[in-house]
XYZ file of C-alpha atoms in Angstrom:
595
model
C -17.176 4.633 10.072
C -19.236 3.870 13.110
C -18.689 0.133 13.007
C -14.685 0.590 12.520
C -14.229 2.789 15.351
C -16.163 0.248 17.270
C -14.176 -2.571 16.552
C -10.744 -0.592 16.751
C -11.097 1.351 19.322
C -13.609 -0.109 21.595
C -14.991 0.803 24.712
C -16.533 -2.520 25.808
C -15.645 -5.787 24.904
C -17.244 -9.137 24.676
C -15.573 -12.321 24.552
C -18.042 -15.007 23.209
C -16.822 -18.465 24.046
C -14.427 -17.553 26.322
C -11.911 -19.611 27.898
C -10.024 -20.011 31.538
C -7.489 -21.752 30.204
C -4.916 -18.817 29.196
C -3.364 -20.561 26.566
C -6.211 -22.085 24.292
C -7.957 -19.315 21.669
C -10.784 -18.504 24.033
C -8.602 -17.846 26.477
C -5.339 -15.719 24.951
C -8.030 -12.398 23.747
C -9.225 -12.363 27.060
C -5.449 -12.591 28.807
C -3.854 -10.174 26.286
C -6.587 -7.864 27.219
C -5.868 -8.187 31.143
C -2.117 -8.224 30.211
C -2.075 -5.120 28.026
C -4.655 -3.263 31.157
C -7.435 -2.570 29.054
C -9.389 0.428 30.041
C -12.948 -0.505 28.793
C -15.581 -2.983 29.710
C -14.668 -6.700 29.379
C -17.942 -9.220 29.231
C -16.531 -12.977 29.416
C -19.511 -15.079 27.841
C -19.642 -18.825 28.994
C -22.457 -20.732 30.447
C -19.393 -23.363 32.048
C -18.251 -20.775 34.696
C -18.627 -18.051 36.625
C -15.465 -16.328 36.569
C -12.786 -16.643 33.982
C -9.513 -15.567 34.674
C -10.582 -13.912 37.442
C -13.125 -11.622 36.466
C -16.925 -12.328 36.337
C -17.989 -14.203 32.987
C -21.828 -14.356 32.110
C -23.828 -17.440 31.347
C -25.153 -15.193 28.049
C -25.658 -11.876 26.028
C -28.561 -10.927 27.654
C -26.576 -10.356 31.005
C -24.638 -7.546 29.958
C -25.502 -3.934 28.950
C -27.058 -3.830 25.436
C -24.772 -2.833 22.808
C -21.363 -3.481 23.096
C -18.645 -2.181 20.691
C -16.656 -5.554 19.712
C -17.514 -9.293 20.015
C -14.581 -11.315 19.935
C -16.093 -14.736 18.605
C -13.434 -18.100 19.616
C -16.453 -20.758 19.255
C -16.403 -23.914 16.401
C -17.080 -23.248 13.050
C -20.653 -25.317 13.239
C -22.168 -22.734 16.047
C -20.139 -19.400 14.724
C -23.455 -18.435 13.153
C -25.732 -19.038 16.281
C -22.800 -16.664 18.148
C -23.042 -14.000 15.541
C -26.750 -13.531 14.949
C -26.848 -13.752 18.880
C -24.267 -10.782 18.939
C -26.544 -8.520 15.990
C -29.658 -9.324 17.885
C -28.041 -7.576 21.374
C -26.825 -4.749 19.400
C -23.342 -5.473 18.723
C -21.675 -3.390 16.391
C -18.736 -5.096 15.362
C -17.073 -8.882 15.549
C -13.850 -10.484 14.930
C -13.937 -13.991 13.955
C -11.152 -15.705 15.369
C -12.349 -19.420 14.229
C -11.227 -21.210 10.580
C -13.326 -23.787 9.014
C -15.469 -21.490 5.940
C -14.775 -21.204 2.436
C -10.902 -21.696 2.885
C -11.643 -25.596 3.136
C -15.314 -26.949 1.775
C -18.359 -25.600 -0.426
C -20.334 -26.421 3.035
C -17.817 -23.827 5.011
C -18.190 -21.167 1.938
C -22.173 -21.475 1.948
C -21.817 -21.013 5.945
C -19.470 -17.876 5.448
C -21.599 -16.532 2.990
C -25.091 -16.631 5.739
C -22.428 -14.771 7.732
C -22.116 -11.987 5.582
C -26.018 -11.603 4.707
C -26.430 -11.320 8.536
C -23.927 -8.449 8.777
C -24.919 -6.340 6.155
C -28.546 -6.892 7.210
C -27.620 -5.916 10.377
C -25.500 -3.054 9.546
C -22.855 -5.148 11.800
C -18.604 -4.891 10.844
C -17.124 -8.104 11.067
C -13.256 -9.276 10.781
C -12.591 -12.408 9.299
C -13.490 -15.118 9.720
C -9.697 -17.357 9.690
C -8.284 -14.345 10.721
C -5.831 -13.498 13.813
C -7.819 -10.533 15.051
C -6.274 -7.437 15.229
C -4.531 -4.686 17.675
C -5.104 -1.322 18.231
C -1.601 -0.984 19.088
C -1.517 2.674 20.323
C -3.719 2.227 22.754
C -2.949 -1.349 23.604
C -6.542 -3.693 22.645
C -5.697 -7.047 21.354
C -8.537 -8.459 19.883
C -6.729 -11.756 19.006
C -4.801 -15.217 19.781
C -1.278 -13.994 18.124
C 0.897 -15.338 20.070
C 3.456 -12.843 19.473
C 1.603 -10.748 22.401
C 3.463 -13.357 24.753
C 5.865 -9.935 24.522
C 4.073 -7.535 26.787
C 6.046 -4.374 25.437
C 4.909 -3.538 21.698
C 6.191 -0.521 20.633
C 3.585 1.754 19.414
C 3.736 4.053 16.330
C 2.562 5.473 13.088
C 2.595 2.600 10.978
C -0.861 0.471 10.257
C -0.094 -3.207 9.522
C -2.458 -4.738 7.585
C -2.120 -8.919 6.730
C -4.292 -11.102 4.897
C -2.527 -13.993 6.389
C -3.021 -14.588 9.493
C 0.201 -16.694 10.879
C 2.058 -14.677 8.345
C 0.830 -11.319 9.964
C 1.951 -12.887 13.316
C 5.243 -13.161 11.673
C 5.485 -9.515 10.630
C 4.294 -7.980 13.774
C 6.920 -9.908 15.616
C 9.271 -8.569 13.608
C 8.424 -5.036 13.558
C 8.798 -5.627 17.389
C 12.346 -6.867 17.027
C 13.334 -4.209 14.425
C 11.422 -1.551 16.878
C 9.113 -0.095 13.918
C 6.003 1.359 15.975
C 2.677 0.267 14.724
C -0.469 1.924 15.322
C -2.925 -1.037 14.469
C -2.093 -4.731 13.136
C -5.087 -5.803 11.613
C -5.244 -9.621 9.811
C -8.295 -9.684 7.711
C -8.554 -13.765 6.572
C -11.064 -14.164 4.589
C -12.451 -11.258 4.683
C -16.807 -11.966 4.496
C -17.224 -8.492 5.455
C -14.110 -6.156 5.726
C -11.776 -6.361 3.110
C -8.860 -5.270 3.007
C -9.458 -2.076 0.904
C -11.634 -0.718 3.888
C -8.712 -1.218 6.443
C -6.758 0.679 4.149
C -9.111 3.298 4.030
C -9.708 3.491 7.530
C -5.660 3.802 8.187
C -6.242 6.643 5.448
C -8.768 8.873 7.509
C -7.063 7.999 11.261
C -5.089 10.393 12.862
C -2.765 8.018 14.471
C -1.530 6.585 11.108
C 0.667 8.196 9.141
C 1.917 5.406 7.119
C -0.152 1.842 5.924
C 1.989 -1.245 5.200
C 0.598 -4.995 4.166
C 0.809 -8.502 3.021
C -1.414 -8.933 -0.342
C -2.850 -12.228 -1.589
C -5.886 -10.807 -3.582
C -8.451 -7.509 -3.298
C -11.877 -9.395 -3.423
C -13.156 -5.287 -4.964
C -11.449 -3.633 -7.833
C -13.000 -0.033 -7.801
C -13.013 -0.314 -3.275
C -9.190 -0.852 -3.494
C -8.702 2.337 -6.116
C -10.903 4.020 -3.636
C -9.191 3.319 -0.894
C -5.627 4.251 -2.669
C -6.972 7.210 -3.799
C -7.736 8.172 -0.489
C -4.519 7.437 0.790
C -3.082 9.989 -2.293
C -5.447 12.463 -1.052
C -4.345 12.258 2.702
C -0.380 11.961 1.251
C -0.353 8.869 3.667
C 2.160 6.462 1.962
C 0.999 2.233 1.001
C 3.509 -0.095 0.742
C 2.171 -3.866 0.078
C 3.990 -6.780 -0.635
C 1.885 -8.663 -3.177
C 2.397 -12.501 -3.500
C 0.885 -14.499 -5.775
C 3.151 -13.749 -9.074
C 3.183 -17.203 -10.000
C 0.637 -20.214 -10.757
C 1.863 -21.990 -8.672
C 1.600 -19.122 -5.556
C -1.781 -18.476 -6.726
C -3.244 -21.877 -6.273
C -1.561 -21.528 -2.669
C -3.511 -18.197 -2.754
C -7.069 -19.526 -2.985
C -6.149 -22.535 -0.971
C -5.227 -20.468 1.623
C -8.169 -17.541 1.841
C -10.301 -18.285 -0.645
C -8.222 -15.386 -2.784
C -7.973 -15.462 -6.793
C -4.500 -13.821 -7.243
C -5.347 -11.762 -10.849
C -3.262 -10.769 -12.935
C -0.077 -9.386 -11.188
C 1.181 -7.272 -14.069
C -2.671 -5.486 -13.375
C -1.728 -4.955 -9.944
C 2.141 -3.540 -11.030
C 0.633 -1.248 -13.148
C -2.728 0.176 -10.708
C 0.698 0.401 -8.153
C 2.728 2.734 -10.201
C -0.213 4.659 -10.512
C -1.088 5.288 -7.485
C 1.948 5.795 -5.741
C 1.742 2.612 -4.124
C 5.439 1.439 -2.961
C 5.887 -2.356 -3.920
C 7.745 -4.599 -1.168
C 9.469 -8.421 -1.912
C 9.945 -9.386 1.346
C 9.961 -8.784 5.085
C 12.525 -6.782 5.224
C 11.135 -4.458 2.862
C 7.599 -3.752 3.967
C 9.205 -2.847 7.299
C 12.211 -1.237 5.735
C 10.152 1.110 3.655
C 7.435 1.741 6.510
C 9.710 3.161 8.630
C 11.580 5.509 6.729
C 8.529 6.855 5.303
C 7.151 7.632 8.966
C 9.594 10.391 9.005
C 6.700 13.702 7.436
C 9.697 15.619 6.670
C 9.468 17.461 3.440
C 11.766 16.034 0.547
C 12.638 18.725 -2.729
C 15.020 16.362 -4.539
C 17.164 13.425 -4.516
C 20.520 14.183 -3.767
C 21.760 12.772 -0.731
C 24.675 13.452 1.237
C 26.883 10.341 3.186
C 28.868 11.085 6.741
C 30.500 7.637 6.993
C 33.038 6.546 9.700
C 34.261 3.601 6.464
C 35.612 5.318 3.343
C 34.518 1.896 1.645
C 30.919 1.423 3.357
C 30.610 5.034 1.721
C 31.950 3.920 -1.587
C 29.358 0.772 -1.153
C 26.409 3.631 -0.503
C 27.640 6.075 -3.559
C 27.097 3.107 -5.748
C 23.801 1.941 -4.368
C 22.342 5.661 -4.333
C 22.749 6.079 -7.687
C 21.222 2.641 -9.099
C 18.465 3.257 -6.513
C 17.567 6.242 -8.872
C 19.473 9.006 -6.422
C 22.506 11.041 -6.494
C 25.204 11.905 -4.395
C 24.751 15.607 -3.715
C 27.637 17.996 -4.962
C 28.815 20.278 -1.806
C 29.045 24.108 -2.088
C 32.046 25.829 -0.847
C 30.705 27.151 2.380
C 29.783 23.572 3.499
C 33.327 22.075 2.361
C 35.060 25.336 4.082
C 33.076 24.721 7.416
C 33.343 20.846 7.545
C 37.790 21.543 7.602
C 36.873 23.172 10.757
C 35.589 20.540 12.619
C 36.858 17.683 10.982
C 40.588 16.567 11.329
C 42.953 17.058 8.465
C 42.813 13.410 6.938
C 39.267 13.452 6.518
C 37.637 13.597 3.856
C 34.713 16.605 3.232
C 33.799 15.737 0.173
C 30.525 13.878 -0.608
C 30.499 10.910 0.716
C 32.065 12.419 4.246
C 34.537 10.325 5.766
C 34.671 11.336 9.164
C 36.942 8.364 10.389
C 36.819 6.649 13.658
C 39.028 9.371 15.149
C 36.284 12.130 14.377
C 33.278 10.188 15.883
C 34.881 9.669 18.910
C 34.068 13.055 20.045
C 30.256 13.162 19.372
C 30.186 16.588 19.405
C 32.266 17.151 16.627
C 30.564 14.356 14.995
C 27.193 15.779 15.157
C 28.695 19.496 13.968
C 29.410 17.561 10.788
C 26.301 16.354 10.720
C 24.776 19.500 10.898
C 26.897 21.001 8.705
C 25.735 18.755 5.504
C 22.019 19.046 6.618
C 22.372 22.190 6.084
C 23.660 22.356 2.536
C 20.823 24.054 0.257
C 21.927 20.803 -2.594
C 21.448 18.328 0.059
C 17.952 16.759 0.324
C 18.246 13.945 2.513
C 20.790 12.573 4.473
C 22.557 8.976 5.402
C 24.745 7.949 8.477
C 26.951 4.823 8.579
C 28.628 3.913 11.622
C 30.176 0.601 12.978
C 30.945 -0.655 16.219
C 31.483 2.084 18.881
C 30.423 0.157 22.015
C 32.607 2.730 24.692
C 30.661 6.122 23.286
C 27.440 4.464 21.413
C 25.029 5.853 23.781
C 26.848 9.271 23.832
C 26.828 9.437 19.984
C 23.131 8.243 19.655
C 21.718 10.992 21.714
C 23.134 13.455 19.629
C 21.603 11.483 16.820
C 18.684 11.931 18.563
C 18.735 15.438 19.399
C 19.635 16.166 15.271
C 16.376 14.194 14.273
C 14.354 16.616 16.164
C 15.584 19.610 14.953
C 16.751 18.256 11.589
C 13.776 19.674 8.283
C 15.151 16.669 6.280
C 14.832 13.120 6.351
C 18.255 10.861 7.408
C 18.277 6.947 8.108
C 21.082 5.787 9.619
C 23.324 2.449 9.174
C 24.504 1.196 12.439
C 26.821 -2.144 11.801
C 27.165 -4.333 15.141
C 26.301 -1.550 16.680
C 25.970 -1.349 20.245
C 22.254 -2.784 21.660
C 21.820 0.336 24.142
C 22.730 3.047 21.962
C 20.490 1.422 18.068
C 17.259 0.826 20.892
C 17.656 4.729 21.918
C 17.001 5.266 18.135
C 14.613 3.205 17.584
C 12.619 4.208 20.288
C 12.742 7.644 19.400
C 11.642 6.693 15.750
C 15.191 7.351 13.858
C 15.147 5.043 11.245
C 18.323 2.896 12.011
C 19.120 -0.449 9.388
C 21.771 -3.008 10.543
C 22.953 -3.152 7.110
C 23.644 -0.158 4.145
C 21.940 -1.480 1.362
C 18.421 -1.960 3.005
C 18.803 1.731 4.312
C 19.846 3.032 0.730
C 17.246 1.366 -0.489
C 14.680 2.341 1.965
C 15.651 5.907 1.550
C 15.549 5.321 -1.802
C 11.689 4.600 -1.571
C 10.802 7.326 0.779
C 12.606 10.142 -1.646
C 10.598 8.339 -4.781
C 7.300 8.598 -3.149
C 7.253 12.150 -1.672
C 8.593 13.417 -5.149
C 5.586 10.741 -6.576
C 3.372 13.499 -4.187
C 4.698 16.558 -5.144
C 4.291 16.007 -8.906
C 0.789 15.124 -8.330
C -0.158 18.053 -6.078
C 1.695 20.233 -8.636
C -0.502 18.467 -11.192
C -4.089 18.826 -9.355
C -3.368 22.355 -9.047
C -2.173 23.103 -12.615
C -5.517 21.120 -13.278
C -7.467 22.886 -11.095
C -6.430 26.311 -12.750
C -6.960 25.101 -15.957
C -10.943 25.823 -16.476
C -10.930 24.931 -20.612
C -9.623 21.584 -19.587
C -12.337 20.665 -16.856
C -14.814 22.099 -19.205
C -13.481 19.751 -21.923
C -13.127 16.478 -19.594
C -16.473 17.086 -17.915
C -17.855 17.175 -21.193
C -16.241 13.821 -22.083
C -17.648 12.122 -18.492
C -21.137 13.412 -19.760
C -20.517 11.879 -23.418
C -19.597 8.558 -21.984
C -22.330 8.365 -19.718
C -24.524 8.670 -22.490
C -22.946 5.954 -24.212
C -22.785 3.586 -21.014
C -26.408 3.850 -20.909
C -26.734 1.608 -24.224
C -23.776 -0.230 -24.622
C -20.523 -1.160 -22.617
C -17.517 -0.966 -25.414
C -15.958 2.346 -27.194
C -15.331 1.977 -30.920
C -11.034 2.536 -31.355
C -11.692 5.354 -32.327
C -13.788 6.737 -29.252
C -11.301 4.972 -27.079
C -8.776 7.625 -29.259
C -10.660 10.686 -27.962
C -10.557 9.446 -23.840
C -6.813 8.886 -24.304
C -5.744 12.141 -25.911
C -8.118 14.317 -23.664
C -5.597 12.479 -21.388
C -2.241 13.831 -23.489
C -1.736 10.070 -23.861
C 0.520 9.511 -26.902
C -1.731 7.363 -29.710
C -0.345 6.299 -33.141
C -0.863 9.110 -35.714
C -4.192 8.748 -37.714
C -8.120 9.434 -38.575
C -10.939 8.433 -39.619
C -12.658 7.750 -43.258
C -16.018 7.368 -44.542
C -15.230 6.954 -48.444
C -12.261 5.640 -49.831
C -11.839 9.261 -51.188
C -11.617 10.173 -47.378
C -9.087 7.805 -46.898
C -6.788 8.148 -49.485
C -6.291 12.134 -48.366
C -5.823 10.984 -44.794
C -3.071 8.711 -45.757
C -1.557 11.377 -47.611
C -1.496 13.486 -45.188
C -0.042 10.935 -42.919
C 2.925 9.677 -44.972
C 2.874 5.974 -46.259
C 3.057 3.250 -45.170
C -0.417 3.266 -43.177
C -2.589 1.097 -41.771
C -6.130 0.741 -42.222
C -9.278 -0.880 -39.682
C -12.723 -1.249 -39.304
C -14.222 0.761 -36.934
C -16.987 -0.174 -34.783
C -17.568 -0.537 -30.571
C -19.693 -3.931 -31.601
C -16.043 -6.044 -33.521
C -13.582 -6.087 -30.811
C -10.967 -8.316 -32.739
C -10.666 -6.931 -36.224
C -8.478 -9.099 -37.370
C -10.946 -12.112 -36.959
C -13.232 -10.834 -39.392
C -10.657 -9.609 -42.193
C -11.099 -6.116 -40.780
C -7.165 -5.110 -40.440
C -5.078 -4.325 -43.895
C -1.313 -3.495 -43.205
C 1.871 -1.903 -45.015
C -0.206 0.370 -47.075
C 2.401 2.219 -49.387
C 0.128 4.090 -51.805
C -3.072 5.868 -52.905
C -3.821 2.616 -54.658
C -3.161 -0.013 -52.491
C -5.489 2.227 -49.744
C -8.584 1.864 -52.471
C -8.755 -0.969 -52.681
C -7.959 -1.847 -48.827
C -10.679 0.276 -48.310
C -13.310 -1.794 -50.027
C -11.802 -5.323 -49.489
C -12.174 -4.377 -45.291
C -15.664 -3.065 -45.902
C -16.760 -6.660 -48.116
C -14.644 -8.858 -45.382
C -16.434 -7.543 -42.596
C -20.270 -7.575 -44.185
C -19.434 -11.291 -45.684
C -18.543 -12.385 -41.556
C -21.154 -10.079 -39.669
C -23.918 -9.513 -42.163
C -25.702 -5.752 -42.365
C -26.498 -6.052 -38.739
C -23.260 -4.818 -37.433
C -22.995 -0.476 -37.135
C -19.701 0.079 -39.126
C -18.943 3.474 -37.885
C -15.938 4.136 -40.906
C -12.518 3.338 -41.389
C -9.214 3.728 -39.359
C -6.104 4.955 -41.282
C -3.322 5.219 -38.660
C 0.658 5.444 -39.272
C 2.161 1.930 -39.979
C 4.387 1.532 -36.858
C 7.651 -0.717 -36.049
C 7.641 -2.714 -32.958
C 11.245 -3.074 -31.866
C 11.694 -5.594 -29.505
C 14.211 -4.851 -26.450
């Protein structure tokens, strides 16, 4: 990890091909960095001058002290090369490659790219990009990049970890996070990614203790078994992912490997490796930042019933509705919490779930916040949603009680403010309360947050039941020592092997067994009930069918016989003697019914 915490959190700086001109891409790093008062070393490389932007630039590498953290490289594609095995040569541990020109555009650019990457990895050098936007360490304010975004001096830092393949589109996203007032801890654009991919940003986000949450843009992982690695990781630290993956279409994926150099895959791959890992899928801008920032609140979550305090008895109707197709319910008050809710609350308001408090209430923010209390602390209420409208005269009075109740509060709220007052939603959003300018996206949002810490809980109440469970580790580390063996001669599992991986897994398989005589099969099929099925069996015929190797709607001991044989002569007449037949398959004849 050496070479990441050099490049995002560096102590010295060097800026190769850097630029007086503020505005040009040699010249923005370099301002940001003077803008945002770095605290480290900043070395300026350019034979044309001897200052730049008013601090002292050097003519080359070998003026400055040997082995600096981060290069930031803004030279042409044609001499990018020259910079970077420069930079390895002086001990530089890290680079971000601001330039474009490599394999996103020409077979010359993607042989170029490629002597880029040999140099790193023989050099044991990190490097971003290149046709990348840099990055920011956001926390502690170092822009390594051109964004021009930074032109806003006041980024809010945080606890989400922004991580874009796109560069312009990252640009986009960290702009709006600034507008919506989500704190980010680093904003990281990877482009095309010659060295660090994506996965290990993820997994670096994973391990750093000013991240609590990692949130991204997703054309294509360039590593299969890295990105599991990385999501795994992120399971193990119970640090939430959610990724908004384009490329769904053919014509997005062309647009894809235009863009990066990315080959989209298979999205229904990716939907499926998501749900598995816990990984919280996003559509659209809204969304990434939507989800990120509820999920920054590490408050515990048991269940999913929520309870509404609402100054609109229709914007709680609207929530009801939306809670309950976004897989939550509306939690069912106990007496206590009904009784002590008539105290506070005037007599036309309602304390039942949803809680309309009325405009009347919420005028006196104290009462409005014992109400507030009051459901929190209901033992069938598990998180909690606030909708207000308007309020510009006591706004600021009502969020700092809003305020004071996320600080104290053990469960996770989100609040709905609707043309709220400016003053008042900031004050929230400074102090992290999750606050949506519309009810659906904070249902939703809180939807997503409630989904992925139960998604956490069932699989920490699954490792442990696992871990207890010394027959079963016995068993599966017996079956990761059988397929080893196998591995080491060929790369396929018969059907039936594949049977015995999925049901040491309590994965449901069709009902059946396997034969070596007909006589073998007939008493399976018995056993099983007619009609049955019955297939070769071998790890070297992968489509059975192709080689007459598949009989179906088998409906007696007859009809099996002579299956049985037919399969047997089918397959030797299309494969010869050559081919191991390890027996035959007699499974359950199942119905497919079509949704």
């Amino acid at each position: 990890m050496n070479g990441f915490n050099a490049m995002f959190k560096p102590e010295s700086i060097v800026i190769y091909g850097a630029s007086n001109n503020p505005i040009k891409v040699g010249g923005r790093p370099l301002r940001y960095l003077l803008e945002q008062n770095y605290e480290g070393k900043l070395y300026p490389i350019n034979p044309k001058y001897e200052t730049v932007q008013g601090i002292r630039c050097y003519p080359s590498l070998e003026e400055i002290p040997y082995g600096a953290d981060l290069a930031i490289i803004a030279v042409p594609a044609a001499t990018t090369y020259e910079a970077i095995e420069k930079c390895a040569a002086h001990g530089i541990k890290s680079a971000v490659i601001l330039t474009a020109g490599f394999a996103e555009v020409s077979e010359e650019g993607k042989t170029l790219q490629q002597r880029i990457t040999e140099l790193a990895r023989t050099n044991g050098m990190r490097i971003l990009g290149p046709n990348c936007l840099g990055m920011m360490n956001v926390s502690k304010k170092i822009p390594a990049t051109f964004a021009s975004i930074l032109e806003r001096k006041d980024m809010l830092p945080g606890r989400v970890a922004v991580i874009s393949q796109s560069g312009a589109f990252g640009n986009h996203i960290l702009g709006m996070a600034q507008d919506m007032r989500v704190g980010l801890s680093y904003w990281i654009t990877t482009g095309n990614e010659c060295d660090i991919q994506l996965n290990d940003c993820i997994a670096f986000a994973a391990d750093d203790e000013d991240t609590d949450v990692i949130a991204g843009y997703v054309e294509d992982v360039r590593d299969g078994e890295k990105f599991l690695r990385a999501l795994d990781r992120c399971l193990e630290k119970e640090k939430p992912v959610v990724l908004c993956k384009v490329g769904k279409t053919e014509s997005g994926s062309k647009a894809a490997q235009s863009h990066t150099g990315a080959l989209s895959g298979n999205h229904k791959v990716y939907e499926a490796v998501f749900r598995q890992k816990g990984v919280i899928q996003a559509t659209n801008l809204y969304d990434i930042l939507d989800y990120a920032s509820v999920l920054a609140q590490k408050k515990a979550v048991r269940g999913n019933r929520i309870a509404v305090v609402t100054i609109s008895g229709g914007a709680g109707v609207m929530i009801a509705d939306r809670c309950e197709t976004a897989g939550m319910r509306i939690a069912e008050f106990n007496s206590a919490t009904e009784a002590a809710l008539k105290e506070v609350l005037p007599v036309f308001a309602s304390t039942k779930n949803p809680v309309d408090i009325t405009a009347q209430a919420v005028a006196n923010p104290d009462l409005f916040a014992n109400a507030v209390d009051i459901c929190m602390k209901d033992e069938g209420v598990d998180a909690l949603i606030i909708y207000l409208g308007a309020l510009d005269s006591i706004g600021e009075r009502i969020a700092e009680k809003i305020v004071t109740i996320s600080e104290r509060a053990e469960k996770p709220f989100a609040v709905t403010w609707v043309t709220g007052p400016k003053k008042a939603i900031d004050m929230l959003k400074a102090n992290h309360v999750p606050t949506f300018d519309e009810p659906i996206r904070c249902v939703d949002a809180v939807g997503k947050m409630i989904g992925y810490r139960l998604f956490v809980e069932k699989r920490r109440s699954a490792c442990l039941s696992e871990a207890g469970s010394s027959a079963e580790q016995r068993d599966k580390a017996e079956l990761k020592q059988w397929l080893s063996e196998i591995s080491k001669t060929r790369k396929t599992l018969s059907e039936h092997e594949a049977r015995k991986v999925l049901e040491a897994f309590e994965i449901p398989v069709v009902q059946g067994g396997l034969a070596h005589s007909r006589e073998e099969a007939v008493s399976l099929a018995g056993r099983i009930g007619y009609p049955v099925v019955l297939k070769v069996n071998s790890p070297e015929i992968a489509h059975k069918s192709d080689v007459g190797g598949v009989m179906l709607s088998l409906r007696d001991a007859e009809a099996v016989e002579g299956a049985y044989d037919t399969i047997i002569q089918n397959v030797r007449r299309a494969l010869g003697d050559a081919v191991a037949v390890e027996g035959i398959l007699v499974q359950k004849m199942e119905k497919c019914i079509a949704e």
